[in-house]
PDB file of C-alpha atoms and ligand atoms in Angstrom:
ATOM      1  CA  MET A 152     -15.561  -1.207  25.232  1.00  0.00           C
ATOM      2  CA  THR A 153     -15.245  -2.657  21.713  1.00  0.00           C
ATOM      3  CA  PRO A 154     -11.617  -3.516  20.914  1.00  0.00           C
ATOM      4  CA  LEU A 155     -10.082  -1.773  17.909  1.00  0.00           C
ATOM      5  CA  VAL A 156      -8.015  -4.824  16.932  1.00  0.00           C
ATOM      6  CA  THR A 157      -8.060  -8.464  18.031  1.00  0.00           C
ATOM      7  CA  CYS A 158      -5.454 -11.063  17.022  1.00  0.00           C
ATOM      8  CA  GLN A 159      -5.637 -14.794  17.592  1.00  0.00           C
ATOM      9  CA  GLU A 160      -2.679 -17.067  16.964  1.00  0.00           C
ATOM     10  CA  LEU A 161      -1.535 -14.657  14.300  1.00  0.00           C
ATOM     11  CA  ALA A 162       1.383 -15.656  12.083  1.00  0.00           C
ATOM     12  CA  ARG A 163       3.215 -14.245   9.075  1.00  0.00           C
ATOM     13  CA  ALA A 164       5.780 -16.295   7.174  1.00  0.00           C
ATOM     14  CA  TYR A 165       7.828 -15.071   4.241  1.00  0.00           C
ATOM     15  CA  GLY A 166       8.490 -17.693   1.566  1.00  0.00           C
ATOM     16  CA  LYS A 167       7.225 -21.257   1.491  1.00  0.00           C
ATOM     17  CA  GLY A 168       8.266 -24.798   2.422  1.00  0.00           C
ATOM     18  CA  LYS A 169      11.575 -25.392   4.047  1.00  0.00           C
ATOM     19  CA  ASN A 170      12.803 -21.926   3.030  1.00  0.00           C
ATOM     20  CA  ALA A 171       9.959 -20.186   4.860  1.00  0.00           C
ATOM     21  CA  LEU A 172      10.980 -17.568   7.398  1.00  0.00           C
ATOM     22  CA  VAL A 173       8.431 -17.206  10.173  1.00  0.00           C
ATOM     23  CA  ALA A 174       8.657 -13.530  11.158  1.00  0.00           C
ATOM     24  CA  VAL A 175       5.621 -13.523  13.503  1.00  0.00           C
ATOM     25  CA  HIS A 176       3.889 -16.480  15.158  1.00  0.00           C
ATOM     26  CA  SER A 177       1.392 -17.320  17.926  1.00  0.00           C
ATOM     27  CA  VAL A 178       0.462 -13.674  18.522  1.00  0.00           C
ATOM     28  CA  THR A 179      -2.714 -13.253  20.529  1.00  0.00           C
ATOM     29  CA  CYS A 180      -3.472  -9.712  21.644  1.00  0.00           C
ATOM     30  CA  GLU A 181      -6.001  -6.916  21.496  1.00  0.00           C
ATOM     31  CA  LEU A 182      -5.926  -3.146  21.521  1.00  0.00           C
ATOM     32  CA  ARG A 183      -8.572  -0.890  23.004  1.00  0.00           C
ATOM     33  CA  PRO A 184      -9.257   2.845  22.618  1.00  0.00           C
ATOM     34  CA  GLY A 185      -6.905   4.850  24.809  1.00  0.00           C
ATOM     35  CA  GLN A 186      -4.372   2.026  25.176  1.00  0.00           C
ATOM     36  CA  HIS A 187      -0.743   3.200  24.663  1.00  0.00           C
ATOM     37  CA  VAL A 188       1.834   0.470  24.077  1.00  0.00           C
ATOM     38  CA  ALA A 189       5.542   0.319  23.283  1.00  0.00           C
ATOM     39  CA  ILE A 190       6.776  -2.748  21.390  1.00  0.00           C
ATOM     40  CA  THR A 191      10.413  -3.559  22.001  1.00  0.00           C
ATOM     41  CA  GLY A 192      12.606  -6.408  20.770  1.00  0.00           C
ATOM     42  CA  THR A 193      15.904  -7.008  19.058  1.00  0.00           C
ATOM     43  CA  SER A 194      16.417  -6.274  15.371  1.00  0.00           C
ATOM     44  CA  GLY A 195      14.650  -8.903  13.268  1.00  0.00           C
ATOM     45  CA  SER A 196      12.341 -10.001  16.099  1.00  0.00           C
ATOM     46  CA  GLY A 197       9.246  -9.178  14.005  1.00  0.00           C
ATOM     47  CA  LYS A 198       8.131  -5.740  15.213  1.00  0.00           C
ATOM     48  CA  THR A 199       7.642  -4.176  11.765  1.00  0.00           C
ATOM     49  CA  THR A 200       5.902  -7.285  10.464  1.00  0.00           C
ATOM     50  CA  LEU A 201       3.473  -7.219  13.393  1.00  0.00           C
ATOM     51  CA  LEU A 202       2.797  -3.471  12.996  1.00  0.00           C
ATOM     52  CA  HIS A 203       1.983  -3.940   9.305  1.00  0.00           C
ATOM     53  CA  LEU A 204      -0.479  -6.713  10.213  1.00  0.00           C
ATOM     54  CA  LEU A 205      -2.107  -4.543  12.916  1.00  0.00           C
ATOM     55  CA  ALA A 206      -2.440  -1.664  10.431  1.00  0.00           C
ATOM     56  CA  GLY A 207      -3.998  -3.931   7.793  1.00  0.00           C
ATOM     57  CA  LEU A 208      -1.103  -3.206   5.407  1.00  0.00           C
ATOM     58  CA  ASP A 209      -0.244  -6.914   5.250  1.00  0.00           C
ATOM     59  CA  ARG A 210      -2.176 -10.169   5.637  1.00  0.00           C
ATOM     60  CA  PRO A 211      -1.360 -13.004   8.039  1.00  0.00           C
ATOM     61  CA  THR A 212      -0.427 -16.429   6.701  1.00  0.00           C
ATOM     62  CA  ALA A 213      -2.172 -18.075   9.680  1.00  0.00           C
ATOM     63  CA  GLY A 214      -4.404 -17.082  12.573  1.00  0.00           C
ATOM     64  CA  ARG A 215      -7.030 -14.354  12.703  1.00  0.00           C
ATOM     65  CA  ILE A 216      -7.022 -10.600  12.890  1.00  0.00           C
ATOM     66  CA  ALA A 217     -10.128  -8.431  13.108  1.00  0.00           C
ATOM     67  CA  TRP A 218     -10.952  -4.767  13.614  1.00  0.00           C
ATOM     68  CA  PRO A 219     -14.304  -5.043  15.408  1.00  0.00           C
ATOM     69  CA  ALA A 220     -14.743  -1.270  15.642  1.00  0.00           C
ATOM     70  CA  PHE A 221     -14.075  -0.696  11.934  1.00  0.00           C
ATOM     71  CA  GLY A 222     -15.816  -3.492  10.039  1.00  0.00           C
ATOM     72  CA  ASP A 223     -13.847  -5.752   7.693  1.00  0.00           C
ATOM     73  CA  ARG A 224     -10.844  -3.575   6.907  1.00  0.00           C
ATOM     74  CA  PRO A 225      -9.319  -0.757   8.933  1.00  0.00           C
ATOM     75  CA  ARG A 226      -8.846   1.472   5.879  1.00  0.00           C
ATOM     76  CA  GLY A 227      -8.867   5.159   6.720  1.00  0.00           C
ATOM     77  CA  ARG A 228      -9.069   4.501  10.465  1.00  0.00           C
ATOM     78  CA  VAL A 229      -5.378   3.794  10.996  1.00  0.00           C
ATOM     79  CA  GLY A 230      -2.637   6.432  11.036  1.00  0.00           C
ATOM     80  CA  VAL A 231       0.921   5.287  10.415  1.00  0.00           C
ATOM     81  CA  VAL A 232       4.138   7.130  11.273  1.00  0.00           C
ATOM     82  CA  PHE A 233       7.187   5.563   9.636  1.00  0.00           C
ATOM     83  CA  GLN A 234      10.826   5.665  10.606  1.00  0.00           C
ATOM     84  CA  GLY A 235      12.791   8.370   8.803  1.00  0.00           C
ATOM     85  CA  PRO A 236      11.679  10.886   6.181  1.00  0.00           C
ATOM     86  CA  SER A 237       8.143  10.372   4.901  1.00  0.00           C
ATOM     87  CA  LEU A 238       7.199  13.864   3.721  1.00  0.00           C
ATOM     88  CA  LEU A 239       7.027  14.521  -0.018  1.00  0.00           C
ATOM     89  CA  PRO A 240       9.872  16.959  -0.871  1.00  0.00           C
ATOM     90  CA  PRO A 241       8.092  19.183  -3.450  1.00  0.00           C
ATOM     91  CA  LEU A 242       5.074  19.835  -1.199  1.00  0.00           C
ATOM     92  CA  ASP A 243       5.143  22.297   1.676  1.00  0.00           C
ATOM     93  CA  VAL A 244       4.235  21.196   5.194  1.00  0.00           C
ATOM     94  CA  ALA A 245       0.532  22.123   4.956  1.00  0.00           C
ATOM     95  CA  GLU A 246       0.236  20.360   1.586  1.00  0.00           C
ATOM     96  CA  ASN A 247       1.925  17.252   3.007  1.00  0.00           C
ATOM     97  CA  VAL A 248      -0.507  17.171   5.923  1.00  0.00           C
ATOM     98  CA  ALA A 249      -3.472  17.754   3.596  1.00  0.00           C
ATOM     99  CA  LEU A 250      -2.472  15.075   1.076  1.00  0.00           C
ATOM    100  CA  PRO A 251      -4.038  11.985   2.763  1.00  0.00           C
ATOM    101  CA  LEU A 252      -7.279  13.946   3.201  1.00  0.00           C
ATOM    102  CA  LEU A 253      -7.339  14.777  -0.507  1.00  0.00           C
ATOM    103  CA  ILE A 254      -6.676  11.130  -1.345  1.00  0.00           C
ATOM    104  CA  ALA A 255      -9.537  10.159   0.973  1.00  0.00           C
ATOM    105  CA  GLY A 256     -11.847  12.393  -1.061  1.00  0.00           C
ATOM    106  CA  ALA A 257     -11.928  15.720   0.804  1.00  0.00           C
ATOM    107  CA  GLY A 258     -12.213  18.923  -1.232  1.00  0.00           C
ATOM    108  CA  GLU A 259      -9.088  21.078  -1.546  1.00  0.00           C
ATOM    109  CA  ALA A 260     -10.262  23.899   0.726  1.00  0.00           C
ATOM    110  CA  GLU A 261     -11.542  21.505   3.394  1.00  0.00           C
ATOM    111  CA  ALA A 262      -8.295  19.479   3.339  1.00  0.00           C
ATOM    112  CA  LYS A 263      -6.179  22.619   3.632  1.00  0.00           C
ATOM    113  CA  GLU A 264      -8.279  23.912   6.528  1.00  0.00           C
ATOM    114  CA  GLN A 265      -8.073  20.594   8.404  1.00  0.00           C
ATOM    115  CA  ALA A 266      -4.331  20.453   7.800  1.00  0.00           C
ATOM    116  CA  LEU A 267      -3.837  23.946   9.213  1.00  0.00           C
ATOM    117  CA  LEU A 268      -6.009  23.094  12.223  1.00  0.00           C
ATOM    118  CA  ALA A 269      -3.942  19.958  12.897  1.00  0.00           C
ATOM    119  CA  LEU A 270      -0.707  21.920  12.624  1.00  0.00           C
ATOM    120  CA  ALA A 271      -2.051  24.631  14.926  1.00  0.00           C
ATOM    121  CA  ALA A 272      -3.294  22.052  17.443  1.00  0.00           C
ATOM    122  CA  ILE A 273       0.244  20.886  18.006  1.00  0.00           C
ATOM    123  CA  GLY A 274       1.963  24.238  17.707  1.00  0.00           C
ATOM    124  CA  LEU A 275       3.493  23.735  14.260  1.00  0.00           C
ATOM    125  CA  ASP A 276       1.471  26.299  12.315  1.00  0.00           C
ATOM    126  CA  ASP A 277       4.563  28.485  11.831  1.00  0.00           C
ATOM    127  CA  LEU A 278       6.006  25.686   9.646  1.00  0.00           C
ATOM    128  CA  ALA A 279       2.961  25.453   7.349  1.00  0.00           C
ATOM    129  CA  GLY A 280       4.687  27.099   4.359  1.00  0.00           C
ATOM    130  CA  SER A 281       8.084  25.402   4.848  1.00  0.00           C
ATOM    131  CA  LEU A 282       9.457  22.719   2.574  1.00  0.00           C
ATOM    132  CA  PRO A 283      10.494  19.387   4.147  1.00  0.00           C
ATOM    133  CA  GLU A 284      14.182  20.102   3.344  1.00  0.00           C
ATOM    134  CA  GLU A 285      13.997  23.153   5.622  1.00  0.00           C
ATOM    135  CA  LEU A 286      12.961  21.080   8.669  1.00  0.00           C
ATOM    136  CA  SER A 287      15.062  19.308  11.288  1.00  0.00           C
ATOM    137  CA  GLY A 288      14.530  15.556  11.672  1.00  0.00           C
ATOM    138  CA  GLY A 289      12.477  16.152  14.821  1.00  0.00           C
ATOM    139  CA  GLN A 290      10.304  18.817  13.163  1.00  0.00           C
ATOM    140  CA  ALA A 291       9.725  16.510  10.175  1.00  0.00           C
ATOM    141  CA  GLN A 292       8.566  13.699  12.464  1.00  0.00           C
ATOM    142  CA  ARG A 293       6.251  16.070  14.338  1.00  0.00           C
ATOM    143  CA  VAL A 294       4.757  17.120  10.979  1.00  0.00           C
ATOM    144  CA  ALA A 295       4.264  13.403  10.225  1.00  0.00           C
ATOM    145  CA  VAL A 296       2.323  13.196  13.515  1.00  0.00           C
ATOM    146  CA  ALA A 297       0.259  16.252  12.468  1.00  0.00           C
ATOM    147  CA  ARG A 298      -0.564  14.421   9.228  1.00  0.00           C
ATOM    148  CA  VAL A 299      -1.883  11.508  11.294  1.00  0.00           C
ATOM    149  CA  LEU A 300      -3.861  13.837  13.557  1.00  0.00           C
ATOM    150  CA  ALA A 301      -5.526  15.558  10.581  1.00  0.00           C
ATOM    151  CA  ALA A 302      -7.014  12.247   9.412  1.00  0.00           C
ATOM    152  CA  GLU A 303      -8.430  11.542  12.926  1.00  0.00           C
ATOM    153  CA  PRO A 304      -7.567   7.801  13.091  1.00  0.00           C
ATOM    154  CA  ARG A 305      -8.642   5.546  15.965  1.00  0.00           C
ATOM    155  CA  LEU A 306      -5.481   3.450  15.795  1.00  0.00           C
ATOM    156  CA  ILE A 307      -2.014   5.007  15.517  1.00  0.00           C
ATOM    157  CA  ILE A 308       0.936   2.831  14.563  1.00  0.00           C
ATOM    158  CA  ALA A 309       4.458   4.250  14.751  1.00  0.00           C
ATOM    159  CA  ASP A 310       7.424   2.176  13.589  1.00  0.00           C
ATOM    160  CA  GLU A 311      10.583   3.451  15.264  1.00  0.00           C
ATOM    161  CA  PRO A 312       9.512   7.070  14.807  1.00  0.00           C
ATOM    162  CA  THR A 313      12.494   8.363  16.800  1.00  0.00           C
ATOM    163  CA  ALA A 314      15.252   6.166  15.321  1.00  0.00           C
ATOM    164  CA  GLN A 315      17.179   9.032  13.759  1.00  0.00           C
ATOM    165  CA  LEU A 316      16.572  11.644  16.444  1.00  0.00           C
ATOM    166  CA  ASP A 317      18.556  12.950  19.402  1.00  0.00           C
ATOM    167  CA  SER A 318      17.058  12.164  22.814  1.00  0.00           C
ATOM    168  CA  ASP A 319      15.395  15.559  23.261  1.00  0.00           C
ATOM    169  CA  SER A 320      13.682  15.429  19.835  1.00  0.00           C
ATOM    170  CA  ALA A 321      12.734  11.788  20.475  1.00  0.00           C
ATOM    171  CA  ARG A 322      11.023  12.733  23.745  1.00  0.00           C
ATOM    172  CA  ARG A 323       9.089  15.541  22.010  1.00  0.00           C
ATOM    173  CA  VAL A 324       7.908  13.232  19.216  1.00  0.00           C
ATOM    174  CA  VAL A 325       6.745  10.525  21.634  1.00  0.00           C
ATOM    175  CA  ASP A 326       5.038  13.032  23.913  1.00  0.00           C
ATOM    176  CA  LEU A 327       3.275  14.481  20.863  1.00  0.00           C
ATOM    177  CA  LEU A 328       2.154  11.017  19.743  1.00  0.00           C
ATOM    178  CA  THR A 329       0.674  10.264  23.172  1.00  0.00           C
ATOM    179  CA  ARG A 330      -0.992  13.697  23.289  1.00  0.00           C
ATOM    180  CA  VAL A 331      -2.531  13.200  19.838  1.00  0.00           C
ATOM    181  CA  ALA A 332      -3.656   9.648  20.674  1.00  0.00           C
ATOM    182  CA  SER A 333      -5.264  10.850  23.909  1.00  0.00           C
ATOM    183  CA  ARG A 334      -7.019  13.692  22.092  1.00  0.00           C
ATOM    184  CA  LEU A 335      -8.519  11.197  19.581  1.00  0.00           C
ATOM    185  CA  ASP A 336      -9.077   8.450  22.199  1.00  0.00           C
ATOM    186  CA  ALA A 337      -7.068   6.290  19.823  1.00  0.00           C
ATOM    187  CA  ALA A 338      -4.918   3.253  20.579  1.00  0.00           C
ATOM    188  CA  LEU A 339      -1.220   3.944  20.089  1.00  0.00           C
ATOM    189  CA  VAL A 340       1.471   1.371  19.309  1.00  0.00           C
ATOM    190  CA  VAL A 341       5.099   2.476  19.059  1.00  0.00           C
ATOM    191  CA  ALA A 342       7.869   0.061  18.048  1.00  0.00           C
ATOM    192  CA  THR A 343      11.178   1.214  19.483  1.00  0.00           C
ATOM    193  CA  HIS A 344      14.695   0.118  20.321  1.00  0.00           C
ATOM    194  CA  ASP A 345      15.058   3.036  22.729  1.00  0.00           C
ATOM    195  CA  PRO A 346      14.335   2.232  26.406  1.00  0.00           C
ATOM    196  CA  LEU A 347      13.818   5.950  27.131  1.00  0.00           C
ATOM    197  CA  VAL A 348      11.020   6.028  24.535  1.00  0.00           C
ATOM    198  CA  ALA A 349       9.473   2.796  25.839  1.00  0.00           C
ATOM    199  CA  ARG A 350       9.493   4.202  29.384  1.00  0.00           C
ATOM    200  CA  ARG A 351       7.330   7.146  28.309  1.00  0.00           C
ATOM    201  CA  LEU A 352       4.488   4.751  27.429  1.00  0.00           C
ATOM    202  CA  PRO A 353       2.437   3.034  30.154  1.00  0.00           C
ATOM    203  CA  GLU A 354       2.648  -0.482  28.696  1.00  0.00           C
ATOM    204  CA  THR A 355       5.490  -2.425  27.044  1.00  0.00           C
ATOM    205  CA  TRP A 356       5.089  -5.561  24.909  1.00  0.00           C
ATOM    206  CA  THR A 357       8.183  -7.494  23.878  1.00  0.00           C
ATOM    207  CA  MET A 358       8.831  -9.363  20.625  1.00  0.00           C
ATOM    208  CA  ASN A 359      11.211 -12.281  20.781  1.00  0.00           C
ATOM    209  CA  ASP A 360      11.884 -14.362  17.655  1.00  0.00           C
ATOM    210  CA  GLY A 361       8.422 -13.550  16.298  1.00  0.00           C
ATOM    211  CA  ALA A 362       6.532 -14.226  19.535  1.00  0.00           C
ATOM    212  CA  LEU A 363       4.900 -11.482  21.562  1.00  0.00           C
ATOM    213  CA  THR A 364       4.864 -11.163  25.325  1.00  0.00           C
ATOM    214  CA  CYS A 365       2.197  -8.723  26.479  1.00  0.00           C
TER     215      CYS A 365
HETATM  216  N1  ATP B1432       9.549  -8.876   2.850  1.00  0.00           N
HETATM  217  C1  ATP B1432      10.293  -9.766   3.519  1.00  0.00           C
HETATM  218  N2  ATP B1432      10.729 -10.893   2.910  1.00  0.00           N
HETATM  219  C2  ATP B1432      11.457 -11.810   3.571  1.00  0.00           C
HETATM  220  N3  ATP B1432      11.811 -11.702   4.869  1.00  0.00           N
HETATM  221  C3  ATP B1432      11.408 -10.596   5.522  1.00  0.00           C
HETATM  222  C4  ATP B1432      10.637  -9.575   4.890  1.00  0.00           C
HETATM  223  N4  ATP B1432      10.372  -8.601   5.805  1.00  0.00           N
HETATM  224  C5  ATP B1432      10.962  -8.988   6.943  1.00  0.00           C
HETATM  225  N5  ATP B1432      11.582 -10.180   6.794  1.00  0.00           N
HETATM  226  C6  ATP B1432      12.291 -10.936   7.834  1.00  0.00           C
HETATM  227  O1  ATP B1432      11.384 -11.149   8.910  1.00  0.00           O
HETATM  228  C7  ATP B1432      12.058 -11.035  10.163  1.00  0.00           C
HETATM  229  C8  ATP B1432      11.379  -9.959  10.997  1.00  0.00           C
HETATM  230  O2  ATP B1432      11.613  -8.696  10.362  1.00  0.00           O
HETATM  231  P1  ATP B1432      10.994  -7.337  10.935  1.00  0.00           P
HETATM  232  O3  ATP B1432      11.398  -6.242   9.995  1.00  0.00           O
HETATM  233  O4  ATP B1432       9.569  -7.532  11.202  1.00  0.00           O
HETATM  234  O5  ATP B1432      11.790  -7.202  12.327  1.00  0.00           O
HETATM  235  P2  ATP B1432      11.993  -5.930  13.262  1.00  0.00           P
HETATM  236  O6  ATP B1432      11.907  -6.413  14.668  1.00  0.00           O
HETATM  237  O7  ATP B1432      11.075  -4.845  12.859  1.00  0.00           O
HETATM  238  O8  ATP B1432      13.489  -5.514  12.908  1.00  0.00           O
HETATM  239  P3  ATP B1432      14.186  -4.047  13.053  1.00  0.00           P
HETATM  240  O9  ATP B1432      14.170  -3.730  14.517  1.00  0.00           O
HETATM  241  O10 ATP B1432      15.579  -4.299  12.521  1.00  0.00           O
HETATM  242  O11 ATP B1432      13.404  -3.098  12.196  1.00  0.00           O
HETATM  243  C9  ATP B1432      13.519 -10.744   9.845  1.00  0.00           C
HETATM  244  O12 ATP B1432      14.233 -11.963   9.870  1.00  0.00           O
HETATM  245  C10 ATP B1432      13.462 -10.175   8.437  1.00  0.00           C
HETATM  246  O13 ATP B1432      14.660 -10.431   7.737  1.00  0.00           O
END
């Protein structure tokens, strides 16, 4: 099975010379379709930096990263769920879910239809006409997962997607992420401080001072 991402001795430093801060170093890992991983580690251990590298949103300062299943860059094949609010306030839920499809070049009707299908697939179609301000934190994060589902990525990266949620909403968001990843046969990586969230995923990797233990 072709890996989706491979990393060899990956490093990312911020700044240069003696003021450089090495946020990630010596990371060698790979992710395959269907693999579901939690990344844990203390604050500042490098989780967000590593997720941005895996998503192709940032470039390493040393080492190698490749997306063998996607060609040179993973653009359009990676779905990202961020911590906290990420929906655009003036757009309703369906428009928020459709937006990345429109940006990717889909026609308006096609994007809307795909957005409604994604919302229906995860039981959120009753929220389609709601504005983000009308949603609970948990509902908003589930809509963010619907937005990822609509774009059908092969790699799903979630950076502390449950940080501001109560434990019941957190469980629903993580279960939805794993369901969506399974449906797409995508790899799923979830950075979390919450041991209950990590326990819902079959594999846990740990970041410690920028180094990764798989
Ligand atoms: N843009 C930046 N410029 C300089 N230093 C940065 C930058 N981004 C992150 N860092 C530093 O890199 C280190 C790793 O940060 P990172 O955000 O990756 O950790 P984290 O494990 O995700 O933390 P948290 O759990 O608090 O979100 C920290 O020391 C942080 O201060």
